[in-house]
PDB file of C-alpha atoms and ligand atoms in Angstrom:
ATOM      1  CA  MET A   1       0.766  27.073 -36.424  1.00  0.00           C
ATOM      2  CA  LYS A   2       0.761  27.051 -40.255  1.00  0.00           C
ATOM      3  CA  LEU A   3       3.414  25.099 -42.162  1.00  0.00           C
ATOM      4  CA  ILE A   4       4.588  26.189 -45.622  1.00  0.00           C
ATOM      5  CA  PRO A   5       6.738  23.434 -47.159  1.00  0.00           C
ATOM      6  CA  VAL A   6       9.239  24.619 -49.790  1.00  0.00           C
ATOM      7  CA  THR A   7      11.793  22.757 -51.894  1.00  0.00           C
ATOM      8  CA  ASP A   8      15.055  24.219 -50.644  1.00  0.00           C
ATOM      9  CA  ARG A   9      16.901  27.043 -48.838  1.00  0.00           C
ATOM     10  CA  GLU A  10      16.537  29.450 -51.771  1.00  0.00           C
ATOM     11  CA  ALA A  11      12.785  28.920 -52.063  1.00  0.00           C
ATOM     12  CA  LEU A  12      12.511  29.398 -48.291  1.00  0.00           C
ATOM     13  CA  SER A  13      14.472  32.661 -48.446  1.00  0.00           C
ATOM     14  CA  ILE A  14      12.377  33.999 -51.327  1.00  0.00           C
ATOM     15  CA  ARG A  15       9.099  33.116 -49.598  1.00  0.00           C
ATOM     16  CA  ALA A  16      10.186  34.581 -46.242  1.00  0.00           C
ATOM     17  CA  ALA A  17      11.391  37.816 -47.856  1.00  0.00           C
ATOM     18  CA  GLU A  18       8.082  38.112 -49.739  1.00  0.00           C
ATOM     19  CA  MET A  19       6.165  37.763 -46.470  1.00  0.00           C
ATOM     20  CA  VAL A  20       8.302  40.417 -44.729  1.00  0.00           C
ATOM     21  CA  ALA A  21       8.018  42.804 -47.699  1.00  0.00           C
ATOM     22  CA  GLU A  22       4.239  42.284 -47.838  1.00  0.00           C
ATOM     23  CA  LYS A  23       3.981  43.098 -44.123  1.00  0.00           C
ATOM     24  CA  VAL A  24       6.004  46.310 -44.551  1.00  0.00           C
ATOM     25  CA  GLN A  25       3.978  47.269 -47.632  1.00  0.00           C
ATOM     26  CA  GLU A  26       0.724  46.849 -45.686  1.00  0.00           C
ATOM     27  CA  GLN A  27       2.178  48.539 -42.576  1.00  0.00           C
ATOM     28  CA  PRO A  28       5.130  50.860 -43.486  1.00  0.00           C
ATOM     29  CA  ASP A  29       5.935  51.577 -39.817  1.00  0.00           C
ATOM     30  CA  SER A  30       6.133  47.872 -38.910  1.00  0.00           C
ATOM     31  CA  VAL A  31       8.234  46.845 -35.946  1.00  0.00           C
ATOM     32  CA  LEU A  32      10.227  43.801 -37.095  1.00  0.00           C
ATOM     33  CA  GLY A  33      11.998  41.326 -34.807  1.00  0.00           C
ATOM     34  CA  LEU A  34      15.118  40.053 -36.579  1.00  0.00           C
ATOM     35  CA  ALA A  35      17.305  36.962 -36.184  1.00  0.00           C
ATOM     36  CA  THR A  36      20.918  36.139 -36.991  1.00  0.00           C
ATOM     37  CA  GLY A  37      22.769  32.912 -37.722  1.00  0.00           C
ATOM     38  CA  GLY A  38      22.828  31.039 -41.013  1.00  0.00           C
ATOM     39  CA  THR A  39      19.091  30.610 -41.444  1.00  0.00           C
ATOM     40  CA  PRO A  40      17.947  34.169 -42.248  1.00  0.00           C
ATOM     41  CA  GLU A  41      20.959  35.118 -44.401  1.00  0.00           C
ATOM     42  CA  GLY A  42      19.204  34.148 -47.637  1.00  0.00           C
ATOM     43  CA  THR A  43      16.085  36.033 -46.589  1.00  0.00           C
ATOM     44  CA  TYR A  44      18.114  39.190 -46.030  1.00  0.00           C
ATOM     45  CA  GLN A  45      19.755  38.766 -49.463  1.00  0.00           C
ATOM     46  CA  GLN A  46      16.296  38.463 -51.039  1.00  0.00           C
ATOM     47  CA  LEU A  47      15.083  41.546 -49.124  1.00  0.00           C
ATOM     48  CA  LYS A  48      18.058  43.436 -50.584  1.00  0.00           C
ATOM     49  CA  LYS A  49      16.949  42.399 -54.095  1.00  0.00           C
ATOM     50  CA  ILE A  50      13.388  43.550 -53.369  1.00  0.00           C
ATOM     51  CA  TYR A  51      14.731  46.854 -51.992  1.00  0.00           C
ATOM     52  CA  ASP A  52      17.092  47.401 -54.952  1.00  0.00           C
ATOM     53  CA  HIS A  53      14.171  46.858 -57.359  1.00  0.00           C
ATOM     54  CA  GLY A  54      12.303  49.607 -55.499  1.00  0.00           C
ATOM     55  CA  GLU A  55       9.612  47.121 -54.481  1.00  0.00           C
ATOM     56  CA  ALA A  56       9.738  47.928 -50.756  1.00  0.00           C
ATOM     57  CA  ASP A  57      10.266  51.009 -48.603  1.00  0.00           C
ATOM     58  CA  PHE A  58      12.023  50.209 -45.317  1.00  0.00           C
ATOM     59  CA  SER A  59      12.554  53.839 -44.311  1.00  0.00           C
ATOM     60  CA  ARG A  60       9.864  53.793 -41.612  1.00  0.00           C
ATOM     61  CA  ILE A  61      10.382  50.339 -40.057  1.00  0.00           C
ATOM     62  CA  THR A  62      11.864  49.744 -36.609  1.00  0.00           C
ATOM     63  CA  THR A  63      13.860  46.607 -35.898  1.00  0.00           C
ATOM     64  CA  PHE A  64      14.806  44.701 -32.769  1.00  0.00           C
ATOM     65  CA  ASN A  65      17.226  41.805 -32.778  1.00  0.00           C
ATOM     66  CA  LEU A  66      16.591  38.681 -30.770  1.00  0.00           C
ATOM     67  CA  ASP A  67      19.959  38.427 -29.133  1.00  0.00           C
ATOM     68  CA  GLU A  68      23.634  39.379 -28.919  1.00  0.00           C
ATOM     69  CA  TYR A  69      26.702  37.751 -27.430  1.00  0.00           C
ATOM     70  CA  ALA A  70      27.816  39.180 -24.072  1.00  0.00           C
ATOM     71  CA  GLY A  71      31.280  40.431 -23.240  1.00  0.00           C
ATOM     72  CA  MET A  72      32.105  41.094 -26.861  1.00  0.00           C
ATOM     73  CA  PRO A  73      32.799  44.539 -28.334  1.00  0.00           C
ATOM     74  CA  LYS A  74      30.034  45.669 -30.721  1.00  0.00           C
ATOM     75  CA  ASP A  75      32.481  45.837 -33.633  1.00  0.00           C
ATOM     76  CA  HIS A  76      33.865  42.305 -33.105  1.00  0.00           C
ATOM     77  CA  PRO A  77      33.739  40.502 -36.483  1.00  0.00           C
ATOM     78  CA  GLN A  78      31.458  37.810 -35.016  1.00  0.00           C
ATOM     79  CA  SER A  79      29.138  40.058 -33.009  1.00  0.00           C
ATOM     80  CA  TYR A  80      25.512  40.146 -34.108  1.00  0.00           C
ATOM     81  CA  HIS A  81      25.878  43.943 -34.387  1.00  0.00           C
ATOM     82  CA  THR A  82      28.492  43.363 -37.099  1.00  0.00           C
ATOM     83  CA  TYR A  83      26.391  40.642 -38.747  1.00  0.00           C
ATOM     84  CA  MET A  84      23.386  42.956 -38.912  1.00  0.00           C
ATOM     85  CA  GLN A  85      25.355  45.978 -40.150  1.00  0.00           C
ATOM     86  CA  HIS A  86      26.814  44.001 -43.044  1.00  0.00           C
ATOM     87  CA  LYS A  87      23.808  41.840 -43.966  1.00  0.00           C
ATOM     88  CA  VAL A  88      20.814  44.057 -43.246  1.00  0.00           C
ATOM     89  CA  PHE A  89      21.291  47.610 -42.022  1.00  0.00           C
ATOM     90  CA  GLN A  90      23.742  48.789 -44.709  1.00  0.00           C
ATOM     91  CA  PRO A  91      22.131  46.829 -47.610  1.00  0.00           C
ATOM     92  CA  LEU A  92      18.639  48.150 -46.759  1.00  0.00           C
ATOM     93  CA  GLN A  93      20.034  51.587 -45.802  1.00  0.00           C
ATOM     94  CA  LEU A  94      18.423  51.531 -42.363  1.00  0.00           C
ATOM     95  CA  LYS A  95      19.338  54.460 -40.107  1.00  0.00           C
ATOM     96  CA  PRO A  96      20.848  53.930 -36.615  1.00  0.00           C
ATOM     97  CA  GLU A  97      17.691  55.292 -34.991  1.00  0.00           C
ATOM     98  CA  GLN A  98      15.596  52.587 -36.714  1.00  0.00           C
ATOM     99  CA  VAL A  99      17.509  49.577 -35.416  1.00  0.00           C
ATOM    100  CA  HIS A 100      18.073  48.023 -31.993  1.00  0.00           C
ATOM    101  CA  LEU A 101      20.160  45.154 -30.638  1.00  0.00           C
ATOM    102  CA  PRO A 102      20.906  44.255 -27.032  1.00  0.00           C
ATOM    103  CA  ASP A 103      24.267  45.788 -26.042  1.00  0.00           C
ATOM    104  CA  GLY A 104      26.329  42.758 -25.050  1.00  0.00           C
ATOM    105  CA  SER A 105      29.226  45.045 -24.140  1.00  0.00           C
ATOM    106  CA  ALA A 106      27.201  46.935 -21.488  1.00  0.00           C
ATOM    107  CA  ALA A 107      28.892  47.185 -18.084  1.00  0.00           C
ATOM    108  CA  ASP A 108      25.622  46.246 -16.350  1.00  0.00           C
ATOM    109  CA  LEU A 109      23.945  43.505 -18.411  1.00  0.00           C
ATOM    110  CA  GLU A 110      20.904  43.241 -16.137  1.00  0.00           C
ATOM    111  CA  GLN A 111      20.266  46.983 -16.592  1.00  0.00           C
ATOM    112  CA  GLU A 112      20.700  46.488 -20.351  1.00  0.00           C
ATOM    113  CA  CYS A 113      17.977  43.797 -20.331  1.00  0.00           C
ATOM    114  CA  THR A 114      15.583  46.205 -18.611  1.00  0.00           C
ATOM    115  CA  ARG A 115      16.481  48.986 -21.068  1.00  0.00           C
ATOM    116  CA  TYR A 116      15.867  46.708 -24.045  1.00  0.00           C
ATOM    117  CA  GLU A 117      12.475  45.545 -22.826  1.00  0.00           C
ATOM    118  CA  LYS A 118      11.451  49.172 -22.171  1.00  0.00           C
ATOM    119  CA  ARG A 119      12.504  50.207 -25.681  1.00  0.00           C
ATOM    120  CA  ILE A 120      10.445  47.416 -27.253  1.00  0.00           C
ATOM    121  CA  ALA A 121       7.417  48.431 -25.185  1.00  0.00           C
ATOM    122  CA  GLU A 122       7.849  52.100 -26.152  1.00  0.00           C
ATOM    123  CA  THR A 123       7.503  51.198 -29.846  1.00  0.00           C
ATOM    124  CA  GLY A 124       4.259  49.322 -29.206  1.00  0.00           C
ATOM    125  CA  GLY A 125       5.724  45.822 -29.471  1.00  0.00           C
ATOM    126  CA  ILE A 126       6.829  43.663 -32.379  1.00  0.00           C
ATOM    127  CA  ASP A 127       4.543  43.173 -35.380  1.00  0.00           C
ATOM    128  CA  MET A 128       6.467  40.333 -37.015  1.00  0.00           C
ATOM    129  CA  GLN A 129       9.299  38.312 -35.453  1.00  0.00           C
ATOM    130  CA  LEU A 130      11.702  36.332 -37.647  1.00  0.00           C
ATOM    131  CA  LEU A 131      13.079  33.219 -35.904  1.00  0.00           C
ATOM    132  CA  GLY A 132      15.571  30.477 -36.622  1.00  0.00           C
ATOM    133  CA  LEU A 133      15.462  27.145 -34.793  1.00  0.00           C
ATOM    134  CA  GLY A 134      18.341  25.933 -32.676  1.00  0.00           C
ATOM    135  CA  GLU A 135      19.183  22.232 -32.957  1.00  0.00           C
ATOM    136  CA  ASN A 136      18.201  21.789 -29.303  1.00  0.00           C
ATOM    137  CA  GLY A 137      14.990  23.740 -29.847  1.00  0.00           C
ATOM    138  CA  HIS A 138      16.333  27.074 -28.646  1.00  0.00           C
ATOM    139  CA  ILE A 139      14.829  30.279 -29.997  1.00  0.00           C
ATOM    140  CA  GLY A 140      17.002  33.363 -29.747  1.00  0.00           C
ATOM    141  CA  PHE A 141      19.435  32.201 -27.094  1.00  0.00           C
ATOM    142  CA  ASN A 142      16.717  30.762 -24.862  1.00  0.00           C
ATOM    143  CA  GLU A 143      18.117  27.360 -23.937  1.00  0.00           C
ATOM    144  CA  PRO A 144      16.057  24.306 -22.954  1.00  0.00           C
ATOM    145  CA  GLY A 145      14.555  24.820 -19.498  1.00  0.00           C
ATOM    146  CA  THR A 146      14.048  28.563 -19.934  1.00  0.00           C
ATOM    147  CA  SER A 147      10.710  29.713 -18.501  1.00  0.00           C
ATOM    148  CA  PHE A 148       8.025  30.434 -21.098  1.00  0.00           C
ATOM    149  CA  SER A 149       7.358  33.646 -19.137  1.00  0.00           C
ATOM    150  CA  SER A 150      10.942  34.913 -19.369  1.00  0.00           C
ATOM    151  CA  ARG A 151      11.700  38.449 -20.529  1.00  0.00           C
ATOM    152  CA  THR A 152      14.967  39.787 -21.958  1.00  0.00           C
ATOM    153  CA  HIS A 153      17.738  38.237 -19.854  1.00  0.00           C
ATOM    154  CA  VAL A 154      21.378  37.162 -19.662  1.00  0.00           C
ATOM    155  CA  VAL A 155      21.968  33.495 -20.529  1.00  0.00           C
ATOM    156  CA  GLN A 156      24.789  31.043 -19.948  1.00  0.00           C
ATOM    157  CA  LEU A 157      25.224  29.395 -23.362  1.00  0.00           C
ATOM    158  CA  LYS A 158      25.030  25.599 -23.356  1.00  0.00           C
ATOM    159  CA  PRO A 159      28.027  23.686 -24.769  1.00  0.00           C
ATOM    160  CA  SER A 160      25.872  22.376 -27.654  1.00  0.00           C
ATOM    161  CA  THR A 161      24.896  25.947 -28.615  1.00  0.00           C
ATOM    162  CA  ARG A 162      28.493  27.166 -28.380  1.00  0.00           C
ATOM    163  CA  GLU A 163      29.585  24.225 -30.532  1.00  0.00           C
ATOM    164  CA  ALA A 164      26.836  24.907 -33.115  1.00  0.00           C
ATOM    165  CA  ASN A 165      27.980  28.539 -33.327  1.00  0.00           C
ATOM    166  CA  ALA A 166      31.715  27.774 -33.215  1.00  0.00           C
ATOM    167  CA  ARG A 167      31.670  27.485 -37.024  1.00  0.00           C
ATOM    168  CA  TYR A 168      31.659  31.292 -37.133  1.00  0.00           C
ATOM    169  CA  PHE A 169      34.744  31.579 -34.880  1.00  0.00           C
ATOM    170  CA  ASP A 170      38.379  30.518 -35.193  1.00  0.00           C
ATOM    171  CA  SER A 171      38.017  28.167 -32.228  1.00  0.00           C
ATOM    172  CA  ILE A 172      35.454  27.044 -29.642  1.00  0.00           C
ATOM    173  CA  GLU A 173      37.388  28.941 -26.976  1.00  0.00           C
ATOM    174  CA  GLU A 174      36.531  32.193 -28.776  1.00  0.00           C
ATOM    175  CA  VAL A 175      32.767  31.572 -28.576  1.00  0.00           C
ATOM    176  CA  PRO A 176      31.345  33.694 -25.729  1.00  0.00           C
ATOM    177  CA  GLN A 177      29.995  31.899 -22.654  1.00  0.00           C
ATOM    178  CA  GLN A 178      27.063  34.317 -22.219  1.00  0.00           C
ATOM    179  CA  ALA A 179      24.549  36.242 -24.285  1.00  0.00           C
ATOM    180  CA  VAL A 180      21.696  38.704 -23.868  1.00  0.00           C
ATOM    181  CA  THR A 181      18.473  37.423 -25.408  1.00  0.00           C
ATOM    182  CA  MET A 182      14.851  38.408 -25.709  1.00  0.00           C
ATOM    183  CA  GLY A 183      12.981  36.104 -23.347  1.00  0.00           C
ATOM    184  CA  ILE A 184      10.447  33.561 -24.565  1.00  0.00           C
ATOM    185  CA  GLU A 185       7.505  35.743 -23.525  1.00  0.00           C
ATOM    186  CA  THR A 186       9.158  38.748 -25.200  1.00  0.00           C
ATOM    187  CA  ILE A 187       9.142  36.660 -28.386  1.00  0.00           C
ATOM    188  CA  THR A 188       5.610  35.309 -28.005  1.00  0.00           C
ATOM    189  CA  ASP A 189       4.297  38.835 -27.368  1.00  0.00           C
ATOM    190  CA  SER A 190       5.019  39.447 -31.078  1.00  0.00           C
ATOM    191  CA  ARG A 191       1.810  39.750 -33.072  1.00  0.00           C
ATOM    192  CA  ALA A 192       3.115  37.440 -35.826  1.00  0.00           C
ATOM    193  CA  ILE A 193       6.014  34.973 -35.889  1.00  0.00           C
ATOM    194  CA  LEU A 194       7.822  33.594 -38.930  1.00  0.00           C
ATOM    195  CA  LEU A 195       9.981  30.530 -38.110  1.00  0.00           C
ATOM    196  CA  LEU A 196      12.470  29.507 -40.798  1.00  0.00           C
ATOM    197  CA  VAL A 197      13.941  26.001 -40.841  1.00  0.00           C
ATOM    198  CA  PHE A 198      16.106  24.448 -43.530  1.00  0.00           C
ATOM    199  CA  GLY A 199      18.603  21.652 -43.838  1.00  0.00           C
ATOM    200  CA  ARG A 200      19.134  18.121 -42.557  1.00  0.00           C
ATOM    201  CA  ARG A 201      20.807  19.481 -39.393  1.00  0.00           C
ATOM    202  CA  LYS A 202      17.403  20.735 -38.179  1.00  0.00           C
ATOM    203  CA  LYS A 203      15.219  17.747 -39.052  1.00  0.00           C
ATOM    204  CA  GLU A 204      15.125  16.322 -35.520  1.00  0.00           C
ATOM    205  CA  ALA A 205      14.300  19.714 -34.011  1.00  0.00           C
ATOM    206  CA  LEU A 206      11.550  20.354 -36.577  1.00  0.00           C
ATOM    207  CA  LEU A 207      10.045  16.889 -36.058  1.00  0.00           C
ATOM    208  CA  ARG A 208       9.993  17.441 -32.291  1.00  0.00           C
ATOM    209  CA  LEU A 209       8.409  20.871 -32.769  1.00  0.00           C
ATOM    210  CA  LEU A 210       5.619  19.567 -34.998  1.00  0.00           C
ATOM    211  CA  GLU A 211       4.954  16.255 -33.255  1.00  0.00           C
ATOM    212  CA  GLY A 212       6.073  16.892 -29.680  1.00  0.00           C
ATOM    213  CA  GLU A 213       4.410  18.313 -26.596  1.00  0.00           C
ATOM    214  CA  VAL A 214       4.540  21.940 -25.465  1.00  0.00           C
ATOM    215  CA  ASP A 215       7.344  21.758 -22.903  1.00  0.00           C
ATOM    216  CA  GLU A 216       9.945  24.190 -21.507  1.00  0.00           C
ATOM    217  CA  GLY A 217      12.540  21.507 -22.220  1.00  0.00           C
ATOM    218  CA  PHE A 218      12.078  22.407 -25.890  1.00  0.00           C
ATOM    219  CA  PRO A 219      11.705  26.210 -26.060  1.00  0.00           C
ATOM    220  CA  ALA A 220      10.377  26.384 -29.639  1.00  0.00           C
ATOM    221  CA  SER A 221       7.361  24.284 -28.587  1.00  0.00           C
ATOM    222  CA  VAL A 222       5.913  27.445 -27.017  1.00  0.00           C
ATOM    223  CA  LEU A 223       5.125  28.552 -30.575  1.00  0.00           C
ATOM    224  CA  LYS A 224       2.352  25.945 -30.727  1.00  0.00           C
ATOM    225  CA  LYS A 225       0.421  28.095 -28.208  1.00  0.00           C
ATOM    226  CA  HIS A 226       0.760  31.263 -30.318  1.00  0.00           C
ATOM    227  CA  SER A 227      -2.168  32.273 -32.556  1.00  0.00           C
ATOM    228  CA  ASN A 228      -0.129  33.517 -35.524  1.00  0.00           C
ATOM    229  CA  VAL A 229       2.940  31.414 -36.331  1.00  0.00           C
ATOM    230  CA  THR A 230       4.047  30.489 -39.837  1.00  0.00           C
ATOM    231  CA  VAL A 231       6.776  27.879 -40.265  1.00  0.00           C
ATOM    232  CA  ILE A 232       8.584  27.813 -43.609  1.00  0.00           C
ATOM    233  CA  ALA A 233      10.614  24.604 -43.934  1.00  0.00           C
ATOM    234  CA  ASP A 234      12.485  22.976 -46.779  1.00  0.00           C
ATOM    235  CA  GLU A 235      12.346  19.324 -47.869  1.00  0.00           C
ATOM    236  CA  GLU A 236      15.565  18.401 -46.046  1.00  0.00           C
ATOM    237  CA  ALA A 237      14.288  19.718 -42.722  1.00  0.00           C
ATOM    238  CA  LEU A 238      10.932  18.001 -43.355  1.00  0.00           C
ATOM    239  CA  THR A 239      12.579  14.632 -44.124  1.00  0.00           C
ATOM    240  CA  ASP A 240      11.136  12.767 -41.133  1.00  0.00           C
ATOM    241  CA  VAL A 241       7.754  14.530 -40.911  1.00  0.00           C
ATOM    242  CA  SER A 242       4.890  12.159 -41.732  1.00  0.00           C
ATOM    243  CA  ALA A 243       2.325  12.919 -44.445  1.00  0.00           C
ATOM    244  CA  GLU A 244      -0.376  13.016 -41.750  1.00  0.00           C
ATOM    245  CA  VAL A 245       1.477  15.664 -39.712  1.00  0.00           C
ATOM    246  CA  MET A 246       2.159  17.614 -42.896  1.00  0.00           C
ATOM    247  CA  ARG A 247      -1.550  17.590 -43.701  1.00  0.00           C
ATOM    248  CA  HIS A 248      -2.396  18.700 -40.167  1.00  0.00           C
ATOM    249  CA  PHE A 249      -0.164  21.789 -40.355  1.00  0.00           C
ATOM    250  CA  THR A 250      -0.628  22.694 -44.022  1.00  0.00           C
ATOM    251  CA  GLY A 251      -4.403  22.187 -44.231  1.00  0.00           C
TER     252      GLY A 251
HETATM  253  N1  LIG B 301      21.190  32.843 -31.349  1.00  0.00           N
HETATM  254  C1  LIG B 301      21.071  32.155 -32.633  1.00  0.00           C
HETATM  255  C2  LIG B 301      19.632  31.896 -32.910  1.00  0.00           C
HETATM  256  O1  LIG B 301      18.945  33.144 -33.055  1.00  0.00           O
HETATM  257  C3  LIG B 301      19.572  31.072 -34.187  1.00  0.00           C
HETATM  258  O2  LIG B 301      18.226  30.926 -34.622  1.00  0.00           O
HETATM  259  C4  LIG B 301      20.114  29.696 -33.910  1.00  0.00           C
HETATM  260  C5  LIG B 301      20.160  28.860 -35.195  1.00  0.00           C
HETATM  261  O3  LIG B 301      21.270  29.316 -35.954  1.00  0.00           O
HETATM  262  P1  LIG B 301      21.444  28.914 -37.511  1.00  0.00           P
HETATM  263  O4  LIG B 301      20.387  29.685 -38.230  1.00  0.00           O
HETATM  264  O5  LIG B 301      22.830  29.354 -37.864  1.00  0.00           O
HETATM  265  O6  LIG B 301      21.220  27.430 -37.592  1.00  0.00           O
HETATM  266  O7  LIG B 301      21.406  29.749 -33.344  1.00  0.00           O
HETATM  267  C6  LIG B 301      21.891  30.873 -32.664  1.00  0.00           C
HETATM  268  O8  LIG B 301      21.986  30.382 -31.383  1.00  0.00           O
END
């Protein structure tokens, strides 16, 4: 696990976008795993700038999203489908056949999980997976206690996760109870992982990731067993990380 400390959210977004653009430049048909939430928004804005300056060609990439709320119509304002259309697919002019999200509105969610896994396998797997970090250490919607060998599955969202995401809804009651998420092993099968962490809200989770044990009680800790993980974190998120731990992960 390699740590890249940056000053703030903007520097993180610029650096992350540069790394994604470099990957696509070196491999135009890259399969990218994409995240939602507040963390990657700046990265997507920077990718739009890179694209508008003609410095990257995204016409041959394939994308898979980590997760989607269940029991929500695709065009709901707070669905991840809507988030991705507005923040990534339209700005980068990606075609429908290039992009994939779990269908949280599917009648048979278990069948949808199987379909999603099959589709990922058909494309040869994910070359680079973008991740945010949940405050309780969740990655995607894999909550604490999720098996490290889990594949795409339906999850019951924990109250803390629903509360953390309620800021995007009019009320907590509107936040779905379930979601469809790539499993932890689906994520760790990616050939490269880019974990983005900024802000004071994530400092405890980042400290636990860097200094804690590998344990299913903290899903993100699985990343310490992966051979190609880069963590980009800003000063606020790194507040409590000791100089010794910084040296260990940046050396
Ligand atoms: N399902 C998403 C995750 O993919 C995201 O990484 C996490 C952090 O969100 P944010 O980036 O808004 O802090 O929360 C949500 O639960």
